């Protein structure tokens, strides 16, 4: 079994979340031009309308000619980050990337947990967590703006429908009754993408997929077992206002989201952290284990 097969549900859940984030971003109202390019052992995401949505994931060893071809898809002003799985790491890949002026930038740890492995722990009495639903969506934007998030009224009118929903669940922590921290979870059924992706076969090794919306389900999950009842929750977007850091708000939010996911019949949870951090240790204490650590390269 290849690394791609082993991590099939994991990779498809992350692709689903990538597509959703591309749609919900508050940074622009421009229509998405997201395109996925798949080659053996590699997936590339391209979008000229969103600077930070240009990314290449190298899952396993692949042909240098394929890497060269994929890198050629990105203009200089949209240089992608390149995430490399351990199975793909070798000297020739490093040499190829350095030739294109890429250097290692940071490590990115992905954690996974079966819902049944969750380890509960007590939460400080001063902290309570609420899940805000659609009637609180404007309040949630106001809270984001206290952290410097910028969003015009025009963009918000278009994007507000993606926030505080059954799929994209938004949680707020209160410390002594003051809202001061937040985090989200994104639910994916069967590890499948919730973007509607239209696929066209370009040649024997390349498939491109253009995003056409974020509501419809698609069949872009060839490695997902038919009839699978896996439901995945991706935990992300954790932020605490500076005056309240170190008080346990994110620990409370972590446990609240896991408990909410279990109640929603989630079977697997995913999150991503920087390795060897408090966030990583807190997640592992709750039952998460390391799924993979990717080395991220960026152009110098």
mmCIF file of C-alpha atoms in Angstrom:
data_model
loop_
_atom_site.group_PDB
_atom_site.id
_atom_site.type_symbol
_atom_site.label_atom_id
_atom_site.label_comp_id
_atom_site.label_asym_id
_atom_site.label_seq_id
_atom_site.Cartn_x
_atom_site.Cartn_y
_atom_site.Cartn_z
ATOM 1 C CA UNK A 1 0.000 0.000 0.000
ATOM 2 C CA UNK A 2 1.376 3.431 -0.959
ATOM 3 C CA UNK A 3 1.553 6.452 1.292
ATOM 4 C CA UNK A 4 -1.206 8.060 -0.779
ATOM 5 C CA UNK A 5 -3.482 5.061 -0.171
ATOM 6 C CA UNK A 6 -2.683 4.998 3.536
ATOM 7 C CA UNK A 7 -3.471 8.690 3.931
ATOM 8 C CA UNK A 8 -6.307 8.801 1.364
ATOM 9 C CA UNK A 9 -9.049 9.908 3.750
ATOM 10 C CA UNK A 10 -6.625 12.315 5.462
ATOM 11 C CA UNK A 11 -5.564 13.984 2.206
ATOM 12 C CA UNK A 12 -9.119 14.269 0.923
ATOM 13 C CA UNK A 13 -10.350 15.802 4.172
ATOM 14 C CA UNK A 14 -7.578 18.416 3.967
ATOM 15 C CA UNK A 15 -8.388 19.089 0.308
ATOM 16 C CA UNK A 16 -12.022 19.625 1.239
ATOM 17 C CA UNK A 17 -11.023 22.116 3.913
ATOM 18 C CA UNK A 18 -8.582 23.874 1.566
ATOM 19 C CA UNK A 19 -11.382 24.367 -0.977
ATOM 20 C CA UNK A 20 -13.757 25.643 1.684
ATOM 21 C CA UNK A 21 -11.223 28.142 3.022
ATOM 22 C CA UNK A 22 -10.593 29.316 -0.521
ATOM 23 C CA UNK A 23 -14.306 30.102 -0.796
ATOM 24 C CA UNK A 24 -14.923 31.638 2.635
ATOM 25 C CA UNK A 25 -11.864 33.920 2.746
ATOM 26 C CA UNK A 26 -12.676 37.473 3.812
ATOM 27 C CA UNK A 27 -9.684 38.918 1.970
ATOM 28 C CA UNK A 28 -11.422 39.275 -1.393
ATOM 29 C CA UNK A 29 -14.791 39.121 -3.122
ATOM 30 C CA UNK A 30 -13.221 38.045 -6.406
ATOM 31 C CA UNK A 31 -14.574 34.741 -7.744
ATOM 32 C CA UNK A 32 -12.300 31.820 -6.998
ATOM 33 C CA UNK A 33 -10.112 30.434 -9.762
ATOM 34 C CA UNK A 34 -8.856 27.519 -7.707
ATOM 35 C CA UNK A 35 -7.376 24.716 -9.779
ATOM 36 C CA UNK A 36 -6.034 21.393 -8.532
ATOM 37 C CA UNK A 37 -3.327 19.621 -10.501
ATOM 38 C CA UNK A 38 -2.651 15.996 -9.594
ATOM 39 C CA UNK A 39 0.399 14.023 -10.615
ATOM 40 C CA UNK A 40 1.679 10.747 -9.172
ATOM 41 C CA UNK A 41 2.747 11.501 -5.620
ATOM 42 C CA UNK A 42 1.948 15.210 -5.816
ATOM 43 C CA UNK A 43 -0.973 17.663 -5.584
ATOM 44 C CA UNK A 44 -0.756 21.323 -6.562
ATOM 45 C CA UNK A 45 -3.242 24.082 -5.732
ATOM 46 C CA UNK A 46 -3.255 27.219 -7.874
ATOM 47 C CA UNK A 47 -5.364 30.374 -7.589
ATOM 48 C CA UNK A 48 -4.206 33.701 -9.062
ATOM 49 C CA UNK A 49 -6.978 35.513 -7.141
ATOM 50 C CA UNK A 50 -5.706 34.489 -3.693
ATOM 51 C CA UNK A 51 -2.030 34.998 -2.904
ATOM 52 C CA UNK A 52 -1.826 32.422 -0.099
ATOM 53 C CA UNK A 53 -3.779 29.660 -1.817
ATOM 54 C CA UNK A 54 -0.884 28.550 -3.999
ATOM 55 C CA UNK A 55 0.569 25.390 -2.556
ATOM 56 C CA UNK A 56 2.199 22.120 -3.573
ATOM 57 C CA UNK A 57 2.072 18.952 -1.474
ATOM 58 C CA UNK A 58 4.574 16.221 -2.370
ATOM 59 C CA UNK A 59 3.257 13.001 -0.829
ATOM 60 C CA UNK A 60 5.914 10.549 -2.033
ATOM 61 C CA UNK A 61 8.880 10.316 -4.371
ATOM 62 C CA UNK A 62 7.993 11.599 -7.817
ATOM 63 C CA UNK A 63 9.678 12.340 -11.113
ATOM 64 C CA UNK A 64 11.811 15.476 -11.271
ATOM 65 C CA UNK A 65 10.226 16.281 -14.632
ATOM 66 C CA UNK A 66 6.803 16.368 -12.942
ATOM 67 C CA UNK A 67 8.114 18.694 -10.241
ATOM 68 C CA UNK A 68 9.609 20.988 -12.879
ATOM 69 C CA UNK A 69 6.333 20.995 -14.805
ATOM 70 C CA UNK A 70 4.259 21.832 -11.733
ATOM 71 C CA UNK A 71 6.584 24.620 -10.597
ATOM 72 C CA UNK A 72 6.335 26.079 -14.094
ATOM 73 C CA UNK A 73 2.610 26.614 -13.571
ATOM 74 C CA UNK A 74 3.231 29.332 -10.977
ATOM 75 C CA UNK A 75 4.296 32.837 -12.054
ATOM 76 C CA UNK A 76 6.999 34.508 -9.959
ATOM 77 C CA UNK A 77 4.510 36.687 -8.059
ATOM 78 C CA UNK A 78 2.568 33.577 -6.966
ATOM 79 C CA UNK A 79 5.429 31.429 -5.773
ATOM 80 C CA UNK A 80 3.900 28.489 -3.824
ATOM 81 C CA UNK A 81 4.838 26.970 -0.523
ATOM 82 C CA UNK A 82 5.889 23.348 -0.949
ATOM 83 C CA UNK A 83 5.018 20.805 1.747
ATOM 84 C CA UNK A 84 7.021 17.590 1.708
ATOM 85 C CA UNK A 85 5.921 14.367 3.388
ATOM 86 C CA UNK A 86 8.635 12.187 4.995
ATOM 87 C CA UNK A 87 8.144 9.518 2.291
ATOM 88 C CA UNK A 88 9.066 12.059 -0.394
ATOM 89 C CA UNK A 89 12.239 13.405 1.195
ATOM 90 C CA UNK A 90 15.459 12.668 -0.659
ATOM 91 C CA UNK A 91 18.593 14.423 -1.883
ATOM 92 C CA UNK A 92 17.457 14.801 -5.490
ATOM 93 C CA UNK A 93 14.231 16.549 -4.437
ATOM 94 C CA UNK A 94 16.182 18.967 -2.248
ATOM 95 C CA UNK A 95 18.566 19.695 -5.102
ATOM 96 C CA UNK A 96 15.672 20.330 -7.472
ATOM 97 C CA UNK A 97 13.947 22.734 -5.092
ATOM 98 C CA UNK A 98 17.144 24.608 -4.243
ATOM 99 C CA UNK A 99 17.767 25.063 -7.965
ATOM 100 C CA UNK A 100 14.491 26.988 -8.017
ATOM 101 C CA UNK A 101 15.540 29.057 -4.974
ATOM 102 C CA UNK A 102 13.367 27.207 -2.437
ATOM 103 C CA UNK A 103 14.695 26.645 1.073
ATOM 104 C CA UNK A 104 13.259 24.884 4.158
ATOM 105 C CA UNK A 105 11.094 27.367 6.087
ATOM 106 C CA UNK A 106 9.337 25.501 8.908
ATOM 107 C CA UNK A 107 7.860 22.170 10.012
ATOM 108 C CA UNK A 108 4.118 21.524 10.043
ATOM 109 C CA UNK A 109 2.739 18.757 12.274
ATOM 110 C CA UNK A 110 -0.613 17.125 11.522
ATOM 111 C CA UNK A 111 -2.336 15.308 14.363
ATOM 112 C CA UNK A 112 -5.149 12.758 14.171
ATOM 113 C CA UNK A 113 -7.388 11.047 16.689
ATOM 114 C CA UNK A 114 -10.195 8.528 16.689
ATOM 115 C CA UNK A 115 -13.095 10.077 18.574
ATOM 116 C CA UNK A 116 -13.192 7.048 20.858
ATOM 117 C CA UNK A 117 -9.621 7.821 22.014
ATOM 118 C CA UNK A 118 -10.525 11.218 23.486
ATOM 119 C CA UNK A 119 -9.139 11.919 26.957
ATOM 120 C CA UNK A 120 -11.270 14.438 28.867
ATOM 121 C CA UNK A 121 -9.786 16.795 31.445
ATOM 122 C CA UNK A 122 -11.223 19.412 33.842
ATOM 123 C CA UNK A 123 -11.613 22.993 32.626
ATOM 124 C CA UNK A 124 -11.128 26.089 34.759
ATOM 125 C CA UNK A 125 -14.363 27.337 36.294
ATOM 126 C CA UNK A 126 -13.658 30.883 35.095
ATOM 127 C CA UNK A 127 -13.959 29.711 31.487
ATOM 128 C CA UNK A 128 -17.064 28.770 29.577
ATOM 129 C CA UNK A 129 -17.365 27.962 25.874
ATOM 130 C CA UNK A 130 -20.309 28.634 23.577
ATOM 131 C CA UNK A 131 -20.901 27.433 20.055
ATOM 132 C CA UNK A 132 -22.260 30.374 18.080
ATOM 133 C CA UNK A 133 -24.795 29.495 15.399
ATOM 134 C CA UNK A 134 -26.210 31.516 12.503
ATOM 135 C CA UNK A 135 -28.011 34.101 14.637
ATOM 136 C CA UNK A 136 -24.633 35.117 16.120
ATOM 137 C CA UNK A 137 -22.709 35.283 12.855
ATOM 138 C CA UNK A 138 -22.391 39.098 12.850
ATOM 139 C CA UNK A 139 -21.179 39.017 16.450
ATOM 140 C CA UNK A 140 -18.562 36.480 15.399
ATOM 141 C CA UNK A 141 -17.234 38.858 12.716
ATOM 142 C CA UNK A 142 -17.091 41.671 15.295
ATOM 143 C CA UNK A 143 -14.997 39.393 17.513
ATOM 144 C CA UNK A 144 -12.655 38.531 14.622
ATOM 145 C CA UNK A 145 -12.199 42.235 13.964
ATOM 146 C CA UNK A 146 -10.847 42.745 17.484
ATOM 147 C CA UNK A 147 -7.878 40.643 16.282
ATOM 148 C CA UNK A 148 -7.318 42.852 13.250
ATOM 149 C CA UNK A 149 -9.385 40.969 10.667
ATOM 150 C CA UNK A 150 -10.468 43.346 7.916
ATOM 151 C CA UNK A 151 -13.658 42.768 5.985
ATOM 152 C CA UNK A 152 -15.776 45.188 3.992
ATOM 153 C CA UNK A 153 -19.570 45.150 4.251
ATOM 154 C CA UNK A 154 -19.750 43.977 0.648
ATOM 155 C CA UNK A 155 -17.478 41.000 1.247
ATOM 156 C CA UNK A 156 -19.263 40.079 4.485
ATOM 157 C CA UNK A 157 -22.682 40.073 2.848
ATOM 158 C CA UNK A 158 -21.327 37.555 0.371
ATOM 159 C CA UNK A 159 -19.357 35.407 2.817
ATOM 160 C CA UNK A 160 -21.354 35.472 6.068
ATOM 161 C CA UNK A 161 -23.379 32.424 4.992
ATOM 162 C CA UNK A 162 -20.261 30.259 5.348
ATOM 163 C CA UNK A 163 -19.726 31.076 9.047
ATOM 164 C CA UNK A 164 -21.431 29.671 12.147
ATOM 165 C CA UNK A 165 -23.059 26.830 10.211
ATOM 166 C CA UNK A 166 -23.570 23.123 10.799
ATOM 167 C CA UNK A 167 -20.476 22.406 8.699
ATOM 168 C CA UNK A 168 -18.210 25.289 9.784
ATOM 169 C CA UNK A 169 -18.773 25.469 13.514
ATOM 170 C CA UNK A 170 -17.558 28.510 15.456
ATOM 171 C CA UNK A 171 -16.764 28.411 19.177
ATOM 172 C CA UNK A 172 -16.130 31.311 21.550
ATOM 173 C CA UNK A 173 -14.495 31.136 24.982
ATOM 174 C CA UNK A 174 -15.482 33.511 27.773
ATOM 175 C CA UNK A 175 -13.190 34.282 30.691
ATOM 176 C CA UNK A 176 -15.074 35.866 33.603
ATOM 177 C CA UNK A 177 -17.936 36.428 31.124
ATOM 178 C CA UNK A 178 -15.742 38.281 28.617
ATOM 179 C CA UNK A 179 -15.512 36.803 25.086
ATOM 180 C CA UNK A 180 -11.769 36.566 24.522
ATOM 181 C CA UNK A 181 -10.868 33.526 22.399
ATOM 182 C CA UNK A 182 -12.270 31.491 19.539
ATOM 183 C CA UNK A 183 -11.682 28.466 17.368
ATOM 184 C CA UNK A 184 -13.524 26.460 14.709
ATOM 185 C CA UNK A 185 -14.244 22.957 13.508
ATOM 186 C CA UNK A 186 -15.067 21.865 9.954
ATOM 187 C CA UNK A 187 -17.028 18.663 9.385
ATOM 188 C CA UNK A 188 -16.408 16.424 6.383
ATOM 189 C CA UNK A 189 -18.377 13.283 5.582
ATOM 190 C CA UNK A 190 -16.420 10.225 4.395
ATOM 191 C CA UNK A 191 -13.265 12.286 3.865
ATOM 192 C CA UNK A 192 -14.794 13.708 0.698
ATOM 193 C CA UNK A 193 -14.535 17.206 -0.674
ATOM 194 C CA UNK A 194 -17.492 19.485 -0.094
ATOM 195 C CA UNK A 195 -16.486 21.722 -2.995
ATOM 196 C CA UNK A 196 -18.037 20.997 -6.340
ATOM 197 C CA UNK A 197 -15.059 20.146 -8.519
ATOM 198 C CA UNK A 198 -15.295 19.614 -12.252
ATOM 199 C CA UNK A 199 -12.525 17.265 -13.382
ATOM 200 C CA UNK A 200 -10.909 17.102 -16.782
ATOM 201 C CA UNK A 201 -8.283 14.552 -17.740
ATOM 202 C CA UNK A 202 -5.427 16.434 -19.380
ATOM 203 C CA UNK A 203 -3.111 13.491 -20.086
ATOM 204 C CA UNK A 204 -2.189 10.176 -18.499
ATOM 205 C CA UNK A 205 -0.890 11.719 -15.282
ATOM 206 C CA UNK A 206 -2.502 15.130 -14.777
ATOM 207 C CA UNK A 207 -5.991 15.906 -13.586
ATOM 208 C CA UNK A 208 -7.134 19.464 -13.034
ATOM 209 C CA UNK A 209 -10.178 20.430 -11.048
ATOM 210 C CA UNK A 210 -11.733 23.877 -10.940
ATOM 211 C CA UNK A 211 -13.801 24.893 -7.955
ATOM 212 C CA UNK A 212 -17.363 25.935 -8.779
ATOM 213 C CA UNK A 213 -18.870 26.274 -5.303
ATOM 214 C CA UNK A 214 -18.610 25.124 -1.715
ATOM 215 C CA UNK A 215 -22.007 23.592 -1.005
ATOM 216 C CA UNK A 216 -22.345 20.597 -3.288
ATOM 217 C CA UNK A 217 -20.728 17.248 -2.580
ATOM 218 C CA UNK A 218 -18.494 15.703 -5.252
ATOM 219 C CA UNK A 219 -16.970 12.383 -6.177
ATOM 220 C CA UNK A 220 -13.377 13.600 -5.972
ATOM 221 C CA UNK A 221 -12.317 10.956 -3.454
ATOM 222 C CA UNK A 222 -11.120 7.907 -5.419
ATOM 223 C CA UNK A 223 -9.249 6.442 -2.423
ATOM 224 C CA UNK A 224 -12.198 6.647 -0.049
ATOM 225 C CA UNK A 225 -13.739 3.270 0.691
ATOM 226 C CA UNK A 226 -17.300 2.972 -0.640
ATOM 227 C CA UNK A 227 -19.845 2.808 2.126
ATOM 228 C CA UNK A 228 -17.399 4.263 4.622
ATOM 229 C CA UNK A 229 -19.076 5.852 7.624
ATOM 230 C CA UNK A 230 -16.032 7.945 8.494
ATOM 231 C CA UNK A 231 -16.904 11.507 9.477
ATOM 232 C CA UNK A 232 -14.006 13.864 10.049
ATOM 233 C CA UNK A 233 -13.753 17.082 12.057
ATOM 234 C CA UNK A 234 -10.864 19.440 11.304
ATOM 235 C CA UNK A 235 -10.023 21.717 14.246
ATOM 236 C CA UNK A 236 -8.447 25.057 13.286
ATOM 237 C CA UNK A 237 -8.408 28.866 13.581
ATOM 238 C CA UNK A 238 -7.553 29.066 17.275
ATOM 239 C CA UNK A 239 -6.946 32.613 18.535
ATOM 240 C CA UNK A 240 -6.816 34.225 21.981
ATOM 241 C CA UNK A 241 -6.757 37.948 22.651
ATOM 242 C CA UNK A 242 -3.397 38.948 24.061
ATOM 243 C CA UNK A 243 -4.630 39.957 27.528
ATOM 244 C CA UNK A 244 -6.125 36.481 28.067
ATOM 245 C CA UNK A 245 -3.309 34.257 26.843
ATOM 246 C CA UNK A 246 -2.006 31.605 29.195
ATOM 247 C CA UNK A 247 -5.291 31.308 31.097
ATOM 248 C CA UNK A 248 -6.461 28.031 29.537
ATOM 249 C CA UNK A 249 -8.942 29.363 26.980
ATOM 250 C CA UNK A 250 -7.589 27.290 24.088
ATOM 251 C CA UNK A 251 -7.536 24.145 26.194
ATOM 252 C CA UNK A 252 -11.217 24.723 26.944
ATOM 253 C CA UNK A 253 -11.950 25.350 23.270
ATOM 254 C CA UNK A 254 -10.086 22.205 22.261
ATOM 255 C CA UNK A 255 -12.142 20.011 24.586
ATOM 256 C CA UNK A 256 -15.399 21.755 23.691
ATOM 257 C CA UNK A 257 -14.826 21.129 19.975
ATOM 258 C CA UNK A 258 -13.916 17.480 20.512
ATOM 259 C CA UNK A 259 -17.003 16.915 22.643
ATOM 260 C CA UNK A 260 -19.162 18.693 20.058
ATOM 261 C CA UNK A 261 -17.654 16.535 17.295
ATOM 262 C CA UNK A 262 -18.382 13.348 19.213
ATOM 263 C CA UNK A 263 -21.990 14.483 19.684
ATOM 264 C CA UNK A 264 -22.157 15.088 15.915
ATOM 265 C CA UNK A 265 -21.104 11.445 15.300
ATOM 266 C CA UNK A 266 -17.613 12.361 14.124
ATOM 267 C CA UNK A 267 -15.338 9.307 14.033
ATOM 268 C CA UNK A 268 -11.956 10.962 13.343
ATOM 269 C CA UNK A 269 -10.480 14.364 14.193
ATOM 270 C CA UNK A 270 -7.613 16.246 12.580
ATOM 271 C CA UNK A 271 -5.698 19.364 13.518
ATOM 272 C CA UNK A 272 -2.387 20.980 12.638
ATOM 273 C CA UNK A 273 0.176 22.639 14.888
ATOM 274 C CA UNK A 274 3.788 23.658 14.975
ATOM 275 C CA UNK A 275 5.859 20.772 16.400
ATOM 276 C CA UNK A 276 7.133 20.878 19.985
ATOM 277 C CA UNK A 277 4.732 23.607 21.076
ATOM 278 C CA UNK A 278 2.209 23.952 23.892
ATOM 279 C CA UNK A 279 -0.551 23.460 21.307
ATOM 280 C CA UNK A 280 0.988 20.169 20.202
ATOM 281 C CA UNK A 281 1.336 18.947 23.782
ATOM 282 C CA UNK A 282 -2.223 19.960 24.709
ATOM 283 C CA UNK A 283 -3.644 18.116 21.704
ATOM 284 C CA UNK A 284 -1.654 14.979 22.497
ATOM 285 C CA UNK A 285 -2.838 15.080 26.093
ATOM 286 C CA UNK A 286 -6.410 14.997 24.739
ATOM 287 C CA UNK A 287 -5.670 11.883 22.670
ATOM 288 C CA UNK A 288 -4.217 13.143 19.374
ATOM 289 C CA UNK A 289 -1.159 11.466 17.870
ATOM 290 C CA UNK A 290 1.152 12.582 15.090
ATOM 291 C CA UNK A 291 -0.167 11.667 11.636
ATOM 292 C CA UNK A 292 2.695 13.243 9.736
ATOM 293 C CA UNK A 293 5.181 16.104 9.893
ATOM 294 C CA UNK A 294 5.678 17.971 6.665
ATOM 295 C CA UNK A 295 8.690 20.151 5.929
ATOM 296 C CA UNK A 296 7.524 23.335 4.251
ATOM 297 C CA UNK A 297 9.822 24.990 1.705
ATOM 298 C CA UNK A 298 9.405 28.574 0.506
ATOM 299 C CA UNK A 299 11.233 30.635 -2.081
ATOM 300 C CA UNK A 300 14.055 32.659 -0.594
#
